[in-house]
């Protein structure tokens, strides 16, 4: 008896410790059920009103409206002319003069978040992105909206309060993302397998604490799951499983979320220009004239010089403040401001692979809690396929890094550690793979990049450049809020409002309802998978895409086996600032991430649709094809 007690002592003590949390969990589960019921009732009411023609979908939904890229460039031209004291033409005279408060450099999650926050407070903002929105790290994440169960473990083990604060902040932000863009995000249950008796209470307590630190009830609570159920859902698992713990986090379509933030900023009135690179600063040399940088690192920044990468045209853009939100490239922009500045970024690469969708259920993820190198590995459903990652290794800062063979092999091996011997997994099943660079904040005394804290840091240079670096996708909004607070107070920029982004729906999220996909099937005669995809990718804007598809017969698939349709190419150009075929296969649709080969098959069709709209001749089309193939090469390890 006493031996039995000794054997199960850790479990009993843990159970005793966590019992108040478990009781709280029952209350939390009830609250979640209530939240879910309210949401479903609301969705049913909208569906009924639409069916009975009480409301018309095109009146009910506010269509996205903002300046086109050409109109934005025309504003930029006017700003440039005013700066250079050139004459304005009649149209320019009629346009409102924009004196910019803020220029944001970088159109990833961080930069678009800053632009949206500042513009929605009432500042006048321009954002410049060298390539496409989300073309950097922000499209290459694990796509989790999470507090980070791994970071919670390390906060507790190391008694690190700052790490715990970060987990709590990220958990709060998880709720904002889930609620402000419900079409692009969802709560996702994730299973942690327990192969030893001690793992059961260990994982359960960890997950219960994770629940405890979440102050809202919009996602379910963690729970234990039997081994039978776990094997049923994850038949690839090796024998010997005792039980599993299921916890919940959020998942999103990262690149489309990034584009939605950029579009929301544009709708609020910001200039949001992709393919526009900041190439220099305009500095005040403390005399009455204003010149470009020449060893004047301490002179106040008065604006930026940008180059439209599609035409080569340069513009001088004066402004009151500049934020550097260039992620991994933050140090190169800081050096442009002051060549003597020391680096603050520690870059780490992370590789993911995409496998066919039959490995795991479409609505449940899996966590390998300890890989051979001591990290965690996620196996997650994503857009009908299986996303697996990631690695974490120091890396050079290069554009479009390509995954290494060894990283792909390591990921496959990490899955095999948990698989039964009958499961055949090899490189031939990898549909696509990619590498992203984490812009971590340099930390002394840390051996591995995986141990670097994921908090963000805001640095100000003597010339006034504000750099925001580090953080996570999940915390993009709070990072933006902190940054804009600094900008507003440093530059005494009056804003009529404070920060409103915690409750500001992103484009597509405002009038989205759960049964929108069914509405699209019935009213636009779309196949179920296409309707489902449109509802989730475009939210309340999906009816406009569906209408476009039906009007000009562009409801055909871009490629067999995927729900992407021709109308999305047209919509991407007209409404979502898509400028290249890479934008379409990589970030407006996610085809290149899901299936490298199918993306290549779809390319000629996509380019043919784009050509007349963007006035591409034969040479330009050939060039586009070559550039897109170069991009696709970075989605393989060959
Ligand atoms: C492998 C991996 C997995 C991750 N998984 C998660 C996750 O699951 N959840 C989570 O919360 N976080 C995750 N992260 C972290 C998250 O993805 C990043 O913190 C975030 O995307 C960084 O965004 P950013 O805007 O700072 O950088 P980026 O997205 O890289 O954006 C910077 C942009 O600046 C532009 N730029 C550079 N120079 C110039 C210039 N001169 N002019 C104009 N523009 C310029 C670049 O083109 C680029 O688009 C992950 C990161 C990695 C690498």
mmCIF file of N, CA and C in Angstrom, residues 413-481:
data_model
loop_
_atom_site.group_PDB
_atom_site.id
_atom_site.type_symbol
_atom_site.label_atom_id
_atom_site.label_comp_id
_atom_site.label_asym_id
_atom_site.label_seq_id
_atom_site.Cartn_x
_atom_site.Cartn_y
_atom_site.Cartn_z
ATOM 1 N N UNK A 413 12.161 13.467 -38.790
ATOM 2 C CA UNK A 413 12.620 12.574 -37.710
ATOM 3 C C UNK A 413 11.835 12.832 -36.432
ATOM 4 N N UNK A 414 11.556 14.099 -36.152
ATOM 5 C CA UNK A 414 10.835 14.447 -34.911
ATOM 6 C C UNK A 414 9.411 13.907 -34.947
ATOM 7 N N UNK A 415 8.826 13.818 -36.147
ATOM 8 C CA UNK A 415 7.485 13.208 -36.224
ATOM 9 C C UNK A 415 7.622 11.708 -35.981
ATOM 10 N N UNK A 416 8.676 11.136 -36.584
ATOM 11 C CA UNK A 416 8.855 9.671 -36.480
ATOM 12 C C UNK A 416 9.063 9.214 -35.032
ATOM 13 N N UNK A 417 9.678 10.110 -34.197
ATOM 14 C CA UNK A 417 9.872 9.757 -32.784
ATOM 15 C C UNK A 417 8.550 9.352 -32.141
ATOM 16 N N UNK A 418 7.457 9.910 -32.636
ATOM 17 C CA UNK A 418 6.142 9.638 -32.054
ATOM 18 C C UNK A 418 5.285 8.706 -32.909
ATOM 19 N N UNK A 419 5.827 8.267 -34.054
ATOM 20 C CA UNK A 419 4.983 7.496 -34.973
ATOM 21 C C UNK A 419 5.179 5.998 -34.779
ATOM 22 N N UNK A 420 4.144 5.226 -35.133
ATOM 23 C CA UNK A 420 4.335 3.784 -35.105
ATOM 24 C C UNK A 420 5.130 3.366 -36.354
ATOM 25 N N UNK A 421 5.822 2.226 -36.289
ATOM 26 C CA UNK A 421 6.765 1.870 -37.366
ATOM 27 C C UNK A 421 6.103 1.697 -38.737
ATOM 28 N N UNK A 422 4.768 1.500 -38.755
ATOM 29 C CA UNK A 422 4.104 1.309 -40.058
ATOM 30 C C UNK A 422 3.946 2.606 -40.846
ATOM 31 N N UNK A 423 4.169 3.715 -40.167
ATOM 32 C CA UNK A 423 3.952 5.000 -40.860
ATOM 33 C C UNK A 423 5.165 5.318 -41.726
ATOM 34 N N UNK A 424 4.880 5.471 -43.004
ATOM 35 C CA UNK A 424 5.969 5.790 -43.933
ATOM 36 C C UNK A 424 6.016 7.282 -44.177
ATOM 37 N N UNK A 425 7.057 7.908 -43.702
ATOM 38 C CA UNK A 425 7.181 9.347 -43.906
ATOM 39 C C UNK A 425 8.533 9.619 -44.527
ATOM 40 N N UNK A 426 8.542 10.250 -45.676
ATOM 41 C CA UNK A 426 9.834 10.648 -46.231
ATOM 42 C C UNK A 426 9.685 11.940 -47.011
ATOM 43 N N UNK A 427 10.810 12.419 -47.516
ATOM 44 C CA UNK A 427 10.837 13.748 -48.135
ATOM 45 C C UNK A 427 9.907 13.853 -49.341
ATOM 46 N N UNK A 428 9.610 12.681 -49.976
ATOM 47 C CA UNK A 428 8.771 12.754 -51.178
ATOM 48 C C UNK A 428 7.351 13.241 -50.830
ATOM 49 N N UNK A 429 6.983 13.142 -49.552
ATOM 50 C CA UNK A 429 5.627 13.592 -49.182
ATOM 51 C C UNK A 429 5.559 15.071 -48.810
ATOM 52 N N UNK A 430 6.716 15.718 -48.763
ATOM 53 C CA UNK A 430 6.716 17.140 -48.388
ATOM 54 C C UNK A 430 6.195 17.964 -49.567
ATOM 55 N N UNK A 431 5.080 18.651 -49.347
ATOM 56 C CA UNK A 431 4.451 19.411 -50.434
ATOM 57 C C UNK A 431 5.115 20.770 -50.629
ATOM 58 N N UNK A 432 5.590 21.328 -49.528
ATOM 59 C CA UNK A 432 6.291 22.619 -49.587
ATOM 60 C C UNK A 432 7.034 22.783 -48.270
ATOM 61 N N UNK A 433 8.069 23.606 -48.279
ATOM 62 C CA UNK A 433 8.737 23.926 -47.014
ATOM 63 C C UNK A 433 9.322 25.324 -47.141
ATOM 64 N N UNK A 434 9.530 25.970 -46.036
ATOM 65 C CA UNK A 434 10.029 27.345 -46.076
ATOM 66 C C UNK A 434 10.763 27.669 -44.790
ATOM 67 N N UNK A 435 11.511 28.751 -44.872
ATOM 68 C CA UNK A 435 12.276 29.182 -43.706
ATOM 69 C C UNK A 435 11.942 30.634 -43.406
ATOM 70 N N UNK A 436 11.717 30.938 -42.149
ATOM 71 C CA UNK A 436 11.437 32.331 -41.746
ATOM 72 C C UNK A 436 12.471 32.768 -40.728
ATOM 73 N N UNK A 437 12.695 34.073 -40.653
ATOM 74 C CA UNK A 437 13.717 34.572 -39.716
ATOM 75 C C UNK A 437 13.061 35.339 -38.568
ATOM 76 N N UNK A 438 13.293 34.855 -37.349
ATOM 77 C CA UNK A 438 12.753 35.547 -36.165
ATOM 78 C C UNK A 438 13.612 36.764 -35.859
ATOM 79 N N UNK A 439 12.981 37.922 -35.721
ATOM 80 C CA UNK A 439 13.768 39.111 -35.351
ATOM 81 C C UNK A 439 13.823 39.237 -33.824
ATOM 82 N N UNK A 440 14.654 38.424 -33.176
ATOM 83 C CA UNK A 440 14.694 38.444 -31.706
ATOM 84 C C UNK A 440 15.582 39.583 -31.217
ATOM 85 N N UNK A 441 15.309 40.013 -30.001
ATOM 86 C CA UNK A 441 16.135 41.091 -29.427
ATOM 87 C C UNK A 441 17.363 40.450 -28.800
ATOM 88 N N UNK A 442 18.557 40.963 -29.174
ATOM 89 C CA UNK A 442 19.818 40.401 -28.648
ATOM 90 C C UNK A 442 19.780 40.323 -27.131
ATOM 91 N N UNK A 443 20.224 39.215 -26.592
ATOM 92 C CA UNK A 443 20.211 39.029 -25.143
ATOM 93 C C UNK A 443 21.552 38.435 -24.740
ATOM 94 N N UNK A 444 22.204 39.023 -23.753
ATOM 95 C CA UNK A 444 23.526 38.480 -23.373
ATOM 96 C C UNK A 444 23.354 37.277 -22.433
ATOM 97 N N UNK A 445 24.335 36.402 -22.469
ATOM 98 C CA UNK A 445 24.343 35.255 -21.552
ATOM 99 C C UNK A 445 23.371 34.151 -21.927
ATOM 100 N N UNK A 446 22.917 34.132 -23.186
ATOM 101 C CA UNK A 446 21.992 33.074 -23.620
ATOM 102 C C UNK A 446 22.674 32.246 -24.704
ATOM 103 N N UNK A 447 22.703 30.912 -24.513
ATOM 104 C CA UNK A 447 23.435 30.052 -25.460
ATOM 105 C C UNK A 447 22.661 29.805 -26.741
ATOM 106 N N UNK A 448 21.346 29.549 -26.589
ATOM 107 C CA UNK A 448 20.567 29.124 -27.753
ATOM 108 C C UNK A 448 19.547 30.197 -28.106
ATOM 109 N N UNK A 449 19.270 30.344 -29.410
ATOM 110 C CA UNK A 449 18.263 31.348 -29.797
ATOM 111 C C UNK A 449 16.887 30.966 -29.243
ATOM 112 N N UNK A 450 16.651 29.634 -29.062
ATOM 113 C CA UNK A 450 15.339 29.220 -28.544
ATOM 114 C C UNK A 450 15.133 29.686 -27.101
ATOM 115 N N UNK A 451 16.257 30.059 -26.425
ATOM 116 C CA UNK A 451 16.110 30.527 -25.032
ATOM 117 C C UNK A 451 15.921 32.042 -24.944
ATOM 118 N N UNK A 452 16.045 32.725 -26.094
ATOM 119 C CA UNK A 452 15.890 34.187 -26.048
ATOM 120 C C UNK A 452 14.429 34.538 -25.792
ATOM 121 N N UNK A 453 14.230 35.447 -24.859
ATOM 122 C CA UNK A 453 12.907 35.913 -24.489
ATOM 123 C C UNK A 453 12.193 36.516 -25.712
ATOM 124 N N UNK A 454 10.872 36.246 -25.857
ATOM 125 C CA UNK A 454 10.139 36.732 -27.033
ATOM 126 C C UNK A 454 9.489 38.091 -26.789
ATOM 127 N N UNK A 455 9.979 38.845 -25.795
ATOM 128 C CA UNK A 455 9.364 40.156 -25.560
ATOM 129 C C UNK A 455 9.870 41.158 -26.610
ATOM 130 N N UNK A 456 9.202 42.287 -26.698
ATOM 131 C CA UNK A 456 9.619 43.283 -27.683
ATOM 132 C C UNK A 456 10.377 44.420 -27.021
ATOM 133 N N UNK A 457 11.055 45.185 -27.857
ATOM 134 C CA UNK A 457 11.837 46.287 -27.321
ATOM 135 C C UNK A 457 11.656 47.497 -28.237
ATOM 136 N N UNK A 458 11.511 48.672 -27.634
ATOM 137 C CA UNK A 458 11.373 49.900 -28.438
ATOM 138 C C UNK A 458 12.614 50.752 -28.177
ATOM 139 N N UNK A 459 13.358 51.059 -29.225
ATOM 140 C CA UNK A 459 14.589 51.852 -29.088
ATOM 141 C C UNK A 459 14.429 53.166 -29.830
ATOM 142 N N UNK A 460 14.985 54.222 -29.241
ATOM 143 C CA UNK A 460 14.929 55.531 -29.916
ATOM 144 C C UNK A 460 16.346 56.003 -30.181
ATOM 145 N N UNK A 461 16.597 56.504 -31.381
ATOM 146 C CA UNK A 461 17.940 56.999 -31.676
ATOM 147 C C UNK A 461 17.977 58.498 -31.402
ATOM 148 N N UNK A 462 19.183 59.063 -31.360
ATOM 149 C CA UNK A 462 19.282 60.497 -31.059
ATOM 150 C C UNK A 462 18.662 61.337 -32.175
ATOM 151 N N UNK A 463 18.506 60.744 -33.350
ATOM 152 C CA UNK A 463 17.878 61.501 -34.453
ATOM 153 C C UNK A 463 16.360 61.379 -34.420
ATOM 154 N N UNK A 464 15.831 60.584 -33.499
ATOM 155 C CA UNK A 464 14.370 60.465 -33.365
ATOM 156 C C UNK A 464 13.776 59.206 -33.976
ATOM 157 N N UNK A 465 14.620 58.359 -34.602
ATOM 158 C CA UNK A 465 14.073 57.124 -35.193
ATOM 159 C C UNK A 465 13.622 56.176 -34.078
ATOM 160 N N UNK A 466 12.371 55.718 -34.180
ATOM 161 C CA UNK A 466 11.854 54.769 -33.186
ATOM 162 C C UNK A 466 11.852 53.378 -33.821
ATOM 163 N N UNK A 467 12.577 52.449 -33.210
ATOM 164 C CA UNK A 467 12.637 51.069 -33.742
ATOM 165 C C UNK A 467 11.877 50.139 -32.817
ATOM 166 N N UNK A 468 10.969 49.356 -33.410
ATOM 167 C CA UNK A 468 10.249 48.337 -32.629
ATOM 168 C C UNK A 468 10.716 46.978 -33.132
ATOM 169 N N UNK A 469 11.221 46.174 -32.226
ATOM 170 C CA UNK A 469 11.780 44.893 -32.662
ATOM 171 C C UNK A 469 11.430 43.795 -31.659
ATOM 172 N N UNK A 470 11.485 42.550 -32.131
ATOM 173 C CA UNK A 470 11.185 41.405 -31.257
ATOM 174 C C UNK A 470 9.685 41.142 -31.214
ATOM 175 N N UNK A 471 9.244 40.549 -30.127
ATOM 176 C CA UNK A 471 7.818 40.258 -29.959
ATOM 177 C C UNK A 471 7.392 39.038 -30.749
ATOM 178 N N UNK A 472 6.090 38.895 -30.882
ATOM 179 C CA UNK A 472 5.517 37.742 -31.595
ATOM 180 C C UNK A 472 4.369 38.247 -32.456
ATOM 181 N N UNK A 473 3.948 37.413 -33.390
ATOM 182 C CA UNK A 473 2.783 37.756 -34.213
ATOM 183 C C UNK A 473 1.600 38.068 -33.279
ATOM 184 N N UNK A 474 1.431 37.180 -32.303
ATOM 185 C CA UNK A 474 0.277 37.288 -31.406
ATOM 186 C C UNK A 474 0.196 38.653 -30.731
ATOM 187 N N UNK A 475 1.356 39.253 -30.436
ATOM 188 C CA UNK A 475 1.332 40.509 -29.680
ATOM 189 C C UNK A 475 1.493 41.741 -30.584
ATOM 190 N N UNK A 476 1.271 41.568 -31.903
ATOM 191 C CA UNK A 476 1.523 42.699 -32.816
ATOM 192 C C UNK A 476 0.743 43.951 -32.383
ATOM 193 N N UNK A 477 -0.487 43.754 -31.865
ATOM 194 C CA UNK A 477 -1.347 44.897 -31.554
ATOM 195 C C UNK A 477 -0.838 45.668 -30.334
ATOM 196 N N UNK A 478 -0.470 44.926 -29.283
ATOM 197 C CA UNK A 478 0.024 45.628 -28.089
ATOM 198 C C UNK A 478 1.397 46.245 -28.355
ATOM 199 N N UNK A 479 2.203 45.591 -29.220
ATOM 200 C CA UNK A 479 3.493 46.180 -29.606
ATOM 201 C C UNK A 479 3.258 47.507 -30.320
ATOM 202 N N UNK A 480 2.240 47.513 -31.197
ATOM 203 C CA UNK A 480 1.918 48.731 -31.947
ATOM 204 C C UNK A 480 1.440 49.828 -30.989
ATOM 205 N N UNK A 481 0.611 49.442 -30.046
ATOM 206 C CA UNK A 481 0.084 50.421 -29.087
ATOM 207 C C UNK A 481 1.240 51.077 -28.314
#
